[in-house]
Tab-separated table of C-alpha atoms in Angstrom:
chain	number	residue	atom	x	y	z
A	82	MET	CA	12.048	-8.966	-3.754
A	83	PRO	CA	9.767	-11.265	-1.765
A	84	PHE	CA	6.520	-9.496	-2.681
A	85	MET	CA	6.997	-10.297	-6.380
A	86	LYS	CA	6.478	-14.025	-5.842
A	87	GLY	CA	3.264	-15.887	-6.389
A	88	LYS	CA	0.471	-15.877	-8.904
A	89	ALA	CA	0.277	-12.602	-10.874
A	90	PRO	CA	2.315	-10.477	-8.446
A	91	ILE	CA	1.421	-7.325	-10.377
A	92	ARG	CA	-1.900	-7.321	-8.468
A	93	ARG	CA	-0.089	-6.418	-5.254
A	94	THR	CA	1.748	-3.358	-6.562
A	95	LEU	CA	0.608	0.098	-5.515
A	96	ARG	CA	0.499	1.294	-9.108
A	97	TYR	CA	-1.926	-1.490	-10.057
A	98	LEU	CA	-4.150	-0.927	-7.012
A	99	GLU	CA	-4.372	2.820	-7.668
A	100	ALA	CA	-5.300	2.213	-11.311
A	101	GLY	CA	-8.638	0.674	-10.319
A	102	GLY	CA	-11.619	2.484	-11.758
A	103	LEU	CA	-14.393	1.091	-9.566
A	104	ILE	CA	-15.116	3.691	-6.897
A	105	LEU	CA	-18.408	2.699	-5.312
A	106	LYS	CA	-21.101	5.157	-4.281
A	107	GLU	CA	-21.069	6.293	-0.654
A	108	ARG	CA	-24.278	4.451	0.180
A	109	VAL	CA	-22.789	1.008	-0.649
A	110	LYS	CA	-21.683	-0.597	2.622
A	111	VAL	CA	-21.196	-4.292	1.734
A	112	PHE	CA	-20.067	-5.744	-1.605
A	113	CYS	CA	-20.550	-9.528	-1.768
A	114	VAL	CA	-19.505	-11.790	-4.671
A	115	ASN	CA	-20.873	-15.357	-4.912
A	116	TYR	CA	-19.235	-17.769	-7.354
A	117	ASN	CA	-17.927	-21.327	-7.744
A	118	VAL	CA	-14.334	-22.333	-8.410
A	119	PHE	CA	-15.468	-24.788	-11.115
A	120	GLY	CA	-17.714	-24.312	-14.123
A	121	ASP	CA	-17.452	-22.396	-17.373
A	122	HIS	CA	-20.264	-19.973	-16.541
A	123	HIS	CA	-18.345	-18.909	-13.395
A	124	LYS	CA	-15.113	-18.064	-15.258
A	125	GLY	CA	-15.925	-14.363	-15.624
A	126	ALA	CA	-16.736	-14.085	-11.918
A	127	ARG	CA	-13.515	-15.900	-10.956
A	128	ASP	CA	-11.439	-13.650	-13.216
A	129	PHE	CA	-13.206	-10.550	-11.900
A	130	VAL	CA	-12.440	-11.539	-8.304
A	131	PHE	CA	-8.833	-12.372	-9.196
A	132	TRP	CA	-8.065	-9.147	-11.076
A	133	HIS	CA	-10.468	-6.448	-9.824
A	134	LEU	CA	-11.370	-7.270	-6.220
A	135	PRO	CA	-8.034	-6.044	-4.766
A	136	GLN	CA	-8.575	-2.731	-6.570
A	137	ILE	CA	-12.106	-2.437	-5.179
A	138	GLN	CA	-10.833	-3.089	-1.656
A	139	TYR	CA	-8.057	-0.517	-2.052
A	140	LYS	CA	-10.226	2.209	-3.588
A	141	ASN	CA	-13.161	1.693	-1.174
A	142	PRO	CA	-11.751	1.292	2.353
A	143	SER	CA	-15.113	1.893	4.048
A	144	VAL	CA	-16.859	-0.918	2.125
A	145	GLN	CA	-16.875	-4.457	3.481
A	146	VAL	CA	-15.924	-6.838	0.655
A	147	VAL	CA	-17.041	-10.472	1.002
A	148	THR	CA	-16.466	-13.438	-1.310
A	149	LEU	CA	-18.533	-16.595	-0.949
A	150	THR	CA	-17.336	-19.584	-2.956
A	151	ASN	CA	-19.034	-22.859	-3.860
A	152	MET	CA	-22.386	-21.942	-2.303
A	153	THR	CA	-24.602	-21.089	-5.289
A	154	PRO	CA	-25.284	-22.649	-8.697
A	155	SER	CA	-24.980	-19.316	-10.533
A	156	PRO	CA	-22.627	-16.395	-9.865
A	157	TYR	CA	-23.979	-13.054	-8.676
A	158	ILE	CA	-23.012	-9.912	-6.780
A	159	THR	CA	-25.022	-8.522	-3.877
A	160	CYS	CA	-24.634	-4.912	-2.775
A	161	PHE	CA	-26.047	-3.846	0.582
A	162	PHE	CA	-26.813	-0.148	1.037
A	163	ASP	CA	-26.896	2.013	4.152
A	164	THR	CA	-30.707	2.270	3.884
A	165	GLY	CA	-31.074	-1.489	4.362
A	166	GLU	CA	-31.834	-2.142	0.704
A	167	ARG	CA	-29.885	-4.612	-1.366
A	168	MET	CA	-29.221	-5.058	-5.066
A	169	LEU	CA	-28.618	-8.384	-6.798
A	170	ILE	CA	-26.504	-8.288	-9.952
A	171	ASP	CA	-26.461	-11.404	-12.122
A	172	ILE	CA	-23.020	-12.105	-13.604
A	173	ASP	CA	-23.721	-15.575	-14.990
A	174	SER	CA	-21.693	-16.333	-18.163
A	175	LYS	CA	-20.301	-12.787	-18.365
A	176	THR	CA	-16.646	-11.935	-18.903
A	177	LYS	CA	-14.705	-9.912	-16.348
A	178	GLU	CA	-14.812	-6.920	-18.711
A	179	GLU	CA	-18.607	-7.119	-18.990
A	180	VAL	CA	-18.933	-7.370	-15.203
A	181	HIS	CA	-16.578	-4.403	-14.752
A	182	ALA	CA	-18.489	-2.255	-17.259
A	183	HIS	CA	-21.868	-3.141	-15.735
A	184	LEU	CA	-20.730	-2.369	-12.180
A	185	LYS	CA	-19.210	0.924	-13.309
A	186	LYS	CA	-22.537	1.909	-14.842
A	187	VAL	CA	-24.774	0.740	-11.978
A	188	ILE	CA	-23.134	1.185	-8.545
A	189	CYS	CA	-20.060	3.354	-9.113
A	190	LYS	CA	-19.638	7.082	-8.929
A	191	SER	CA	-19.591	8.912	-12.242
A	192	GLU	CA	-16.350	10.255	-13.706
A	193	TYR	CA	-17.465	13.809	-12.887
A	194	VAL	CA	-18.077	13.041	-9.211
A	195	THR	CA	-14.788	11.152	-8.799
A	196	HIS	CA	-12.855	14.146	-10.105
A	197	LEU	CA	-14.562	16.474	-7.605
A	198	THR	CA	-12.205	15.783	-4.755
A	199	PRO	CA	-11.874	18.090	-1.744
A	200	HIS	CA	-8.613	19.538	-3.053
A	201	THR	CA	-10.380	20.925	-6.152
A	202	ILE	CA	-13.143	22.675	-4.208
A	203	ILE	CA	-12.292	26.193	-3.084
A	204	ASN	CA	-13.382	27.238	0.403
A	205	PHE	CA	-13.296	30.958	1.054
A	206	PRO	CA	-12.875	32.115	4.663
């Protein structure tokens, strides 16, 4: 199979993409990650982009996802909202698990809201 070639091909499988747990709130319009390809304090950001960014793109099709590399001395995430506000999240020297947990707590929908999908809501005529 040609799609199973390359670095960590599991990231491109549908099962892996659907397993992503980061479903951003509706008001997030742009998700921007700034990091460098070198440096120990950027390792968590690099690993987060490598493993979790495809899942974020798959689970949030209406959100523009941007990665900016080698432009800043410290890694951070910027979220732009539909109201024009923005949120800076510092991810310097954090592991990918710490970044994932922090994003889930700050800018993602809660577990209760994600389970309230339109097919579970009853509409009476």
